[in-house]
Tab-separated table of C-alpha atoms in Angstrom:
chain	number	residue	atom	x	y	z
A	1	UNK	CA	-8.079	-7.332	12.489
A	2	UNK	CA	-8.175	-4.452	10.020
A	3	UNK	CA	-11.934	-4.637	9.641
A	4	UNK	CA	-14.085	-1.593	10.047
A	5	UNK	CA	-16.873	-1.796	12.566
A	6	UNK	CA	-20.060	0.117	11.927
A	7	UNK	CA	-22.253	1.719	14.508
A	8	UNK	CA	-25.185	1.569	15.032
A	9	UNK	CA	-26.091	-1.937	13.884
A	10	UNK	CA	-29.539	-0.744	12.876
A	11	UNK	CA	-31.191	2.594	12.285
A	12	UNK	CA	-34.832	3.428	11.603
A	13	UNK	CA	-35.755	6.901	10.424
A	14	UNK	CA	-38.633	8.777	8.852
A	15	UNK	CA	-38.449	9.748	5.186
A	16	UNK	CA	-36.865	13.170	4.881
A	17	UNK	CA	-34.704	12.775	7.986
A	18	UNK	CA	-30.950	12.420	7.919
A	19	UNK	CA	-29.216	9.134	8.650
A	20	UNK	CA	-25.768	9.026	10.205
A	21	UNK	CA	-23.656	5.945	10.708
A	22	UNK	CA	-20.123	5.548	11.941
A	23	UNK	CA	-17.213	3.283	11.225
A	24	UNK	CA	-14.129	2.605	13.307
A	25	UNK	CA	-11.038	0.733	12.214
A	26	UNK	CA	-7.804	-0.404	13.769
A	27	UNK	CA	-4.751	0.226	11.619
A	28	UNK	CA	-3.490	2.802	9.128
A	29	UNK	CA	-5.333	2.836	5.837
A	30	UNK	CA	-4.851	4.056	2.274
A	31	UNK	CA	-8.504	4.862	1.855
A	32	UNK	CA	-11.914	4.108	3.290
A	33	UNK	CA	-14.921	3.264	1.194
A	34	UNK	CA	-18.638	2.951	1.819
A	35	UNK	CA	-20.765	0.367	0.074
A	36	UNK	CA	-24.459	-0.253	0.056
A	37	UNK	CA	-26.260	-3.589	-0.096
A	38	UNK	CA	-29.916	-3.959	-0.899
A	39	UNK	CA	-31.519	-7.042	0.603
A	40	UNK	CA	-30.189	-10.201	-1.014
A	41	UNK	CA	-28.032	-8.331	-3.512
A	42	UNK	CA	-24.368	-7.553	-4.037
A	43	UNK	CA	-22.537	-4.556	-2.666
A	44	UNK	CA	-22.475	-1.338	-4.610
A	45	UNK	CA	-19.740	1.236	-4.165
A	46	UNK	CA	-20.988	4.596	-2.922
A	47	UNK	CA	-18.046	6.795	-2.103
A	48	UNK	CA	-14.336	6.678	-1.340
A	49	UNK	CA	-12.314	8.967	0.881
A	50	UNK	CA	-8.542	8.912	0.881
A	51	UNK	CA	-6.471	8.981	4.034
A	52	UNK	CA	-5.357	12.569	3.348
A	53	UNK	CA	-8.926	13.826	2.946
A	54	UNK	CA	-11.216	14.898	5.764
A	55	UNK	CA	-14.563	15.261	4.060
A	56	UNK	CA	-16.156	14.312	0.801
A	57	UNK	CA	-19.584	14.826	-0.751
A	58	UNK	CA	-21.486	12.959	-3.412
A	59	UNK	CA	-25.077	13.985	-3.990
A	60	UNK	CA	-26.930	13.394	-0.710
A	61	UNK	CA	-23.957	11.580	0.792
A	62	UNK	CA	-21.360	13.168	3.024
A	63	UNK	CA	-18.405	11.216	4.352
A	64	UNK	CA	-15.927	12.369	6.955
A	65	UNK	CA	-12.672	10.748	7.964
A	66	UNK	CA	-10.696	11.307	11.145
A	67	UNK	CA	-7.478	9.350	10.884
A	68	UNK	CA	-6.365	10.379	14.379
A	69	UNK	CA	-9.439	8.649	15.800
A	70	UNK	CA	-9.468	5.976	13.112
A	71	UNK	CA	-13.095	6.669	12.385
A	72	UNK	CA	-15.397	7.705	9.570
A	73	UNK	CA	-19.007	8.739	9.307
A	74	UNK	CA	-21.523	8.505	6.495
A	75	UNK	CA	-24.390	10.962	6.417
A	76	UNK	CA	-27.352	10.490	4.110
A	77	UNK	CA	-29.391	13.664	3.945
A	78	UNK	CA	-33.106	13.917	3.186
A	79	UNK	CA	-33.524	10.148	3.209
A	80	UNK	CA	-35.909	8.364	0.887
A	81	UNK	CA	-37.580	4.966	1.101
A	82	UNK	CA	-35.185	3.788	-1.606
A	83	UNK	CA	-32.271	4.405	0.782
A	84	UNK	CA	-33.415	1.408	2.825
A	85	UNK	CA	-30.411	-0.927	2.714
A	86	UNK	CA	-27.374	-2.073	4.647
A	87	UNK	CA	-24.343	0.172	4.557
A	88	UNK	CA	-20.804	-1.116	4.978
A	89	UNK	CA	-17.525	0.638	5.421
A	90	UNK	CA	-14.494	-0.993	3.878
A	91	UNK	CA	-10.905	-0.298	4.707
A	92	UNK	CA	-7.938	-0.735	2.456
A	93	UNK	CA	-4.390	-1.080	3.573
A	94	UNK	CA	-2.935	-2.852	0.585
A	95	UNK	CA	-3.739	-3.195	-3.078
A	96	UNK	CA	-5.266	-6.595	-2.870
A	97	UNK	CA	-8.281	-6.618	-0.627
A	98	UNK	CA	-10.877	-4.603	1.228
A	99	UNK	CA	-11.982	-5.516	4.728
A	100	UNK	CA	-15.636	-4.964	5.513
A	101	UNK	CA	-17.453	-4.424	8.770
A	102	UNK	CA	-20.765	-5.940	9.813
A	103	UNK	CA	-22.791	-3.069	8.390
A	104	UNK	CA	-25.535	-0.727	9.503
A	105	UNK	CA	-29.045	-1.643	8.440
A	106	UNK	CA	-31.023	1.485	7.623
A	107	UNK	CA	-34.790	1.443	7.351
A	108	UNK	CA	-36.484	4.545	5.993
A	109	UNK	CA	-40.171	4.707	6.873
A	110	UNK	CA	-42.541	6.403	4.472
B	1	UNK	CA	-22.565	-0.567	-17.616
B	2	UNK	CA	-20.149	-3.504	-17.245
B	3	UNK	CA	-21.061	-5.920	-14.515
B	4	UNK	CA	-19.789	-8.969	-12.703
B	5	UNK	CA	-22.036	-11.960	-13.320
B	6	UNK	CA	-22.325	-14.967	-11.050
B	7	UNK	CA	-23.880	-18.373	-11.510
B	8	UNK	CA	-25.763	-20.087	-10.094
B	9	UNK	CA	-27.836	-17.586	-8.177
B	10	UNK	CA	-28.830	-20.308	-5.716
B	11	UNK	CA	-27.461	-23.795	-5.189
B	12	UNK	CA	-28.654	-26.403	-2.741
B	13	UNK	CA	-26.283	-29.271	-2.040
B	14	UNK	CA	-25.818	-32.142	0.351
B	15	UNK	CA	-23.085	-32.021	2.952
B	16	UNK	CA	-19.889	-33.528	1.615
B	17	UNK	CA	-20.618	-32.707	-2.012
B	18	UNK	CA	-18.382	-30.584	-4.205
B	19	UNK	CA	-19.649	-27.218	-5.340
B	20	UNK	CA	-18.332	-24.892	-8.025
B	21	UNK	CA	-19.430	-21.283	-8.088
B	22	UNK	CA	-18.760	-19.358	-11.245
B	23	UNK	CA	-18.048	-15.718	-11.897
B	24	UNK	CA	-17.393	-13.686	-15.004
B	25	UNK	CA	-15.536	-10.552	-13.916
B	26	UNK	CA	-15.461	-7.331	-15.904
B	27	UNK	CA	-13.323	-8.001	-18.961
B	28	UNK	CA	-10.510	-5.483	-18.441
B	29	UNK	CA	-10.197	-6.056	-14.714
B	30	UNK	CA	-7.056	-7.635	-13.345
B	31	UNK	CA	-7.826	-8.405	-9.690
B	32	UNK	CA	-10.479	-10.870	-8.614
B	33	UNK	CA	-11.952	-11.680	-5.254
B	34	UNK	CA	-14.307	-13.995	-3.454
B	35	UNK	CA	-16.126	-12.851	-0.349
B	36	UNK	CA	-18.816	-14.593	1.628
B	37	UNK	CA	-21.625	-13.413	3.845
B	38	UNK	CA	-23.380	-15.706	6.259
B	39	UNK	CA	-26.967	-14.564	6.637
B	40	UNK	CA	-27.152	-11.317	8.578
B	41	UNK	CA	-23.455	-11.208	9.293
B	42	UNK	CA	-20.418	-9.371	8.009
B	43	UNK	CA	-18.973	-9.651	4.548
B	44	UNK	CA	-15.860	-11.794	4.942
B	45	UNK	CA	-12.852	-11.840	2.647
B	46	UNK	CA	-11.938	-15.269	1.307
B	47	UNK	CA	-9.326	-14.835	-1.378
B	48	UNK	CA	-7.828	-12.437	-3.890
B	49	UNK	CA	-6.384	-13.484	-7.243
B	50	UNK	CA	-4.041	-11.631	-9.566
B	51	UNK	CA	-1.844	-12.657	-12.461
B	52	UNK	CA	-3.205	-16.188	-12.323
B	53	UNK	CA	-2.301	-16.815	-8.739
B	54	UNK	CA	-3.641	-16.265	-5.274
B	55	UNK	CA	-2.481	-12.930	-3.853
B	56	UNK	CA	-3.897	-13.358	-0.383
B	57	UNK	CA	-6.262	-15.673	1.401
B	58	UNK	CA	-7.996	-15.619	4.740
B	59	UNK	CA	-8.120	-18.239	7.463
B	60	UNK	CA	-11.518	-19.283	6.149
B	61	UNK	CA	-9.962	-20.271	2.829
B	62	UNK	CA	-8.654	-23.659	3.925
B	63	UNK	CA	-7.716	-26.727	1.886
B	64	UNK	CA	-11.364	-27.339	1.048
B	65	UNK	CA	-11.418	-24.189	-1.065
B	66	UNK	CA	-9.721	-23.513	-4.373
B	67	UNK	CA	-9.950	-20.899	-7.093
B	68	UNK	CA	-8.954	-20.879	-10.710
B	69	UNK	CA	-9.335	-18.882	-13.864
B	70	UNK	CA	-9.189	-21.668	-16.444
B	71	UNK	CA	-10.010	-19.794	-19.631
B	72	UNK	CA	-9.147	-16.159	-18.979
B	73	UNK	CA	-12.813	-15.365	-18.562
B	74	UNK	CA	-14.432	-17.385	-15.815
B	75	UNK	CA	-13.223	-17.164	-12.250
B	76	UNK	CA	-14.382	-20.108	-10.175
B	77	UNK	CA	-14.555	-20.966	-6.507
B	78	UNK	CA	-14.598	-24.654	-5.681
B	79	UNK	CA	-15.546	-26.090	-2.321
B	80	UNK	CA	-14.340	-29.677	-2.301
B	81	UNK	CA	-16.458	-31.195	0.451
B	82	UNK	CA	-19.146	-28.855	1.692
B	83	UNK	CA	-20.047	-28.478	5.351
B	84	UNK	CA	-23.194	-27.076	6.905
B	85	UNK	CA	-21.289	-23.954	7.933
B	86	UNK	CA	-20.424	-23.219	4.303
B	87	UNK	CA	-24.017	-22.112	3.803
B	88	UNK	CA	-23.725	-18.463	2.870
B	89	UNK	CA	-23.959	-15.954	0.072
B	90	UNK	CA	-20.763	-15.948	-1.949
B	91	UNK	CA	-19.817	-12.763	-3.749
B	92	UNK	CA	-17.351	-12.403	-6.560
B	93	UNK	CA	-15.754	-9.007	-7.118
B	94	UNK	CA	-13.244	-7.519	-9.499
B	95	UNK	CA	-11.045	-4.461	-9.668
B	96	UNK	CA	-9.444	-2.942	-12.698
B	97	UNK	CA	-5.964	-2.527	-11.279
B	98	UNK	CA	-3.761	-0.228	-9.299
B	99	UNK	CA	-3.144	2.149	-12.191
B	100	UNK	CA	-6.839	3.038	-12.256
B	101	UNK	CA	-6.572	4.433	-8.773
B	102	UNK	CA	-7.974	3.175	-5.534
B	103	UNK	CA	-9.319	-0.346	-5.405
B	104	UNK	CA	-13.028	0.216	-5.862
B	105	UNK	CA	-14.519	-3.234	-6.219
B	106	UNK	CA	-17.391	-4.171	-8.489
B	107	UNK	CA	-19.444	-6.972	-6.978
B	108	UNK	CA	-21.653	-9.566	-8.528
B	109	UNK	CA	-25.154	-10.227	-7.242
B	110	UNK	CA	-23.978	-13.288	-5.342
B	111	UNK	CA	-24.520	-17.032	-5.293
B	112	UNK	CA	-26.498	-18.359	-2.374
B	113	UNK	CA	-25.210	-21.732	-1.230
B	114	UNK	CA	-27.377	-23.869	1.015
B	115	UNK	CA	-25.781	-27.012	2.432
B	116	UNK	CA	-28.181	-29.596	3.844
C-alpha cells in the first residue's frame, strides 16, 4: 500500500509547546501533503512538500521530507488550543488520488 | 472562498436501502473524489472521477457503489444496498487539474451515513 502512516497515534501537549508528528510511506512519491481535520469536519490542506524539497515552512508549520528514509515530519511550533485536531499525511504518486494515513490526534491543553 | 458542499450532512438508513450522497464540487475543478472514514479510523480512498468517467477505484468500491455527474454540477455517490459496515463519514473532494500544479484537494464537510 502507498499509504502514509503517522506516528504517534495521539499526542497531548501544553499550550505553547511544540508538537511533532511523523509520517512514513512505502513507495516513491511526487509530493507529500499534510492535512488537518477538526472533529467531525472535512480535511483542510495545510502544506505540501515536493519530492525534491527537504524542508518547507508555513507560518508555525515546518515540514521536512527525507526521501531516502521515505519519511516526513510536521512540526507545529508554539501550539495553541485551536491547533487541537487530527493531522494526516497524504502521499501522491499519480495525478488522480492521494492516499492518507490513520492520522495523529493532537490535543493542546490550555 | 470556494468550497465543496455536501448533502445530506447526516443520513440514517435501514440495511439494504439505497442511499445517494450528493456533492457540489468547486466549479472550475476537473477531478472529483469520494473518500470515506469509519469512525476513528483512516481516511480511505473510494474513487476518483475525471472527464466523466472513473479514473481509479479502490477495492472498497465494489458493485454496490456507483458515481455519476449527471448535470455537470452535482457529483453523486450511490450505494445500492447498504450494509452495516457502510456506516461512515463520506467525504467528497475536488481538484482543479494537473495544470494548476500539485493535486491539493479541497474537501467537503462530509456526509455521515448511519446504517441500522
